[in-house]
CSV table of C-alpha atoms in Angstrom, one decimal:
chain,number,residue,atom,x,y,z
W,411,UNK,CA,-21.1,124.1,85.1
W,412,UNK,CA,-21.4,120.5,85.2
W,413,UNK,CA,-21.0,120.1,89.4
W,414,UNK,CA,-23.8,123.2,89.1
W,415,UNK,CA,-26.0,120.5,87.2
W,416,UNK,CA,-25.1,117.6,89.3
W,417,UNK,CA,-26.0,119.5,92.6
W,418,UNK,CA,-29.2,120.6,91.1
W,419,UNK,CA,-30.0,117.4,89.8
W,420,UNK,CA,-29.1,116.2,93.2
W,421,UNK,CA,-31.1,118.8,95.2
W,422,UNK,CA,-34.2,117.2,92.8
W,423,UNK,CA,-33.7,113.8,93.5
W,424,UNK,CA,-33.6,114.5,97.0
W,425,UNK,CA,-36.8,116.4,97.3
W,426,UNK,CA,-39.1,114.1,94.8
W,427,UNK,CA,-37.8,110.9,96.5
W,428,UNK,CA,-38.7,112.5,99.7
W,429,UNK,CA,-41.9,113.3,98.7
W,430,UNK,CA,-42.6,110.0,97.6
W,431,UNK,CA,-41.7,108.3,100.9
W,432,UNK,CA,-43.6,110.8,102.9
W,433,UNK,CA,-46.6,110.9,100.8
W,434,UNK,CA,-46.8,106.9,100.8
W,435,UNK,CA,-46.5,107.3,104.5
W,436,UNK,CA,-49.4,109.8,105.2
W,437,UNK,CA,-52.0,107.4,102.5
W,438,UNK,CA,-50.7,104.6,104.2
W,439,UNK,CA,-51.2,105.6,107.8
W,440,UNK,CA,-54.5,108.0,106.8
W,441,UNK,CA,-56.0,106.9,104.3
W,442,UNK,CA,-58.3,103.3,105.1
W,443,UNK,CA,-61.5,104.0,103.7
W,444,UNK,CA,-61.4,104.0,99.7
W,445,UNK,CA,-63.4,107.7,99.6
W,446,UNK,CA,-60.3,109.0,100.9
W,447,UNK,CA,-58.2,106.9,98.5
W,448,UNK,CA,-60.4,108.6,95.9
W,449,UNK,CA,-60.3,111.7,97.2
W,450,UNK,CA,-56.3,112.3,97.4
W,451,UNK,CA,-56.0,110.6,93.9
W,452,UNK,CA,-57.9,113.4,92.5
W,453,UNK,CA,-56.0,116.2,95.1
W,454,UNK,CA,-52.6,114.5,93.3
W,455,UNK,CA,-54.3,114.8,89.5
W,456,UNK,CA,-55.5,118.4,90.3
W,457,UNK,CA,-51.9,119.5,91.7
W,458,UNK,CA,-49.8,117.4,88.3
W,459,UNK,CA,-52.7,119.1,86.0
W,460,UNK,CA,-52.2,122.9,87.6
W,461,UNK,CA,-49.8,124.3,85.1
W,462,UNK,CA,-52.3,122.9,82.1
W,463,UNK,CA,-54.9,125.1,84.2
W,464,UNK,CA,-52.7,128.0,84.0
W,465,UNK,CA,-51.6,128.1,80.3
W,466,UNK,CA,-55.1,128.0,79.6
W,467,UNK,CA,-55.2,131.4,81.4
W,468,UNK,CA,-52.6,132.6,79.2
W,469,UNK,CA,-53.2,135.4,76.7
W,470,UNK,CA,-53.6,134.0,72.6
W,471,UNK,CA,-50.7,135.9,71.2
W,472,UNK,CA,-48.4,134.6,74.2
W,473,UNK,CA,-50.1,131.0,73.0
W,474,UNK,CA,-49.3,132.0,69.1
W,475,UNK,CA,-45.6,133.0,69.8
W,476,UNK,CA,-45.0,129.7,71.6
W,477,UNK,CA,-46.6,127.9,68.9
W,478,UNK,CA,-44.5,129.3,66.1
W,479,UNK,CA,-41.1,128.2,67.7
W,480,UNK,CA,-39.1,125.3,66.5
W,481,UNK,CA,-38.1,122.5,69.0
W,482,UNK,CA,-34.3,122.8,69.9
W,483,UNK,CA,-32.5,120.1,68.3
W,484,UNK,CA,-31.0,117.6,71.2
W,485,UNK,CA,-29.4,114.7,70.7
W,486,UNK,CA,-30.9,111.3,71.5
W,487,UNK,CA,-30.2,109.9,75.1
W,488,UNK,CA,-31.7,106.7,75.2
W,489,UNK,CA,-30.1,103.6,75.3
W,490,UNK,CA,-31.5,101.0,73.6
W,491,UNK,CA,-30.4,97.1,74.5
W,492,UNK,CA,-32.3,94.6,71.7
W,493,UNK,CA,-35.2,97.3,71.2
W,494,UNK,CA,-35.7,97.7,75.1
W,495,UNK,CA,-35.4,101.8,76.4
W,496,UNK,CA,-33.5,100.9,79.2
W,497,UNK,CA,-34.6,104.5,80.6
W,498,UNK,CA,-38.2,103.3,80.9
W,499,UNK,CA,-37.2,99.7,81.8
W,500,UNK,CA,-35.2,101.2,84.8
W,501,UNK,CA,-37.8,103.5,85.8
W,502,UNK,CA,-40.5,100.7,85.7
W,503,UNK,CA,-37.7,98.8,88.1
W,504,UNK,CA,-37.4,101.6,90.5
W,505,UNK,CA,-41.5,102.1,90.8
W,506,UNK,CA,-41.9,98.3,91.2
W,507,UNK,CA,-38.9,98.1,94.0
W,508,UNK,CA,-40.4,101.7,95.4
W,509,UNK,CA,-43.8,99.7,95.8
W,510,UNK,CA,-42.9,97.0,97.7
W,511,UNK,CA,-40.8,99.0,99.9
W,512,UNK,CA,-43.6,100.8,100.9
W,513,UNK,CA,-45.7,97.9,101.1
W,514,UNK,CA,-43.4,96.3,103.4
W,515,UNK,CA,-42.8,99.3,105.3
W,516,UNK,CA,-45.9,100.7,106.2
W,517,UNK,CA,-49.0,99.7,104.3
W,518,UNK,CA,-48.4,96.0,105.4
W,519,UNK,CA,-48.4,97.1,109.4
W,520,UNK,CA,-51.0,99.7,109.0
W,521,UNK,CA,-53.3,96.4,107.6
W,522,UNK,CA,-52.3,94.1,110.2
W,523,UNK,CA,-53.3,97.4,112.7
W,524,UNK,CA,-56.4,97.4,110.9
W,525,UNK,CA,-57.5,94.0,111.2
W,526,UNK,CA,-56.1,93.5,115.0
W,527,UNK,CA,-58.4,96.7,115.2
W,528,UNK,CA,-61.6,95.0,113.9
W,529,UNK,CA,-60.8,91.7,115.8
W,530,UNK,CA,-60.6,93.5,119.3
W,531,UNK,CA,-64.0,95.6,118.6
W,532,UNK,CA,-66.4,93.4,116.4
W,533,UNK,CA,-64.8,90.2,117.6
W,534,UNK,CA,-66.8,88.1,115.1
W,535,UNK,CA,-69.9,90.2,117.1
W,536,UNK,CA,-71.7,93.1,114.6
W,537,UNK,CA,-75.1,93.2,116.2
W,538,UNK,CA,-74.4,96.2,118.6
W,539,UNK,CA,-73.7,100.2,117.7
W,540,UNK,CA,-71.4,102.8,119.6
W,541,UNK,CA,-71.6,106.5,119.7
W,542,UNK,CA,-68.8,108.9,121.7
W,543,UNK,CA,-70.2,112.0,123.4
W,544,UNK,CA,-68.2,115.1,123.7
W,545,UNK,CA,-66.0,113.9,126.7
W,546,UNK,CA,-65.1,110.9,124.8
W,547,UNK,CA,-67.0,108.0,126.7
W,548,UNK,CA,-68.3,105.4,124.9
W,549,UNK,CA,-71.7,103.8,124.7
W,550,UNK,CA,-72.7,100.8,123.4
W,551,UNK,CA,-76.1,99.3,122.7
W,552,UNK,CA,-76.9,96.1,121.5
W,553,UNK,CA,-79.3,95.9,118.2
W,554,UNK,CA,-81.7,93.3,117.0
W,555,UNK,CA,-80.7,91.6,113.7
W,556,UNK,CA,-84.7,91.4,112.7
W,557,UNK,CA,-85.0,95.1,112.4
């Protein structure tokens, strides 16, 4: 029962920590404008908030019967060292390590991309505009700064 529960555990682990590298990836290499940033912060609220959604959906007596039961008694976990949880102090640890690994990883190139990017187009210059057609060619057109 207790291997059962450590492979399951496992499995978890596996999966969310996956997630979390792959998802920091795909912001990281597809997300530069702050819209976007905006935009998949409120996908990621929509998709934790979901089941919320869906109890709301639920009929009242189903909502009464869950109200009337007691909790199951469980015996406390968390380790305490001089009035520190050192639960929450490890996970605070792990997010602050998991953020400059990705940082260092990927958001740091995808920046330096970014700006190399800007450098080789604008080039200090940002008096012209450019337009693709549908075969991809680019045109370019210089503007005048006293329009």
């Amino acid at each position: 029962r207790k291997a059962w529960a450590a492979a399951v555990l496992g499995i978890r682990a596996l999966s969310a920590g996956s997630l979390f590298v792959f998802g920091c990836m795909f912001l990281s290499f597809h997300t530069i404008s702050v819209s976007e940033i905006i935009l998949n912060a409120v996908a990621l609220e929509i998709v934790l908030k979901i089941d919320e959604a869906m109890f709301a959906l639920v009929p009242r007596g189903t909502k009464v019967l869950l109200e009337c039961l007691d909790p199951l008694p469980a015996p406390s976990v968390h380790s305490k060292v001089r009035g520190i949880d050192m639960r929450s102090l490890t996970f605070f640890v792990l997010v602050v390590v998991a953020i400059v690994v990705c940082y260092c990883t990927a958001i740091q190139e995808v920046t330096a991309q970014v700006r190399a990017a800007n450098s080789t187009l604008c080039g200090g210059r940002t008096d012209f505009v450019y337009t693709l057609d549908p075969f991809y060619l680019v045109y370019v057109a210089k503007t005048n700064p006293m329009d």
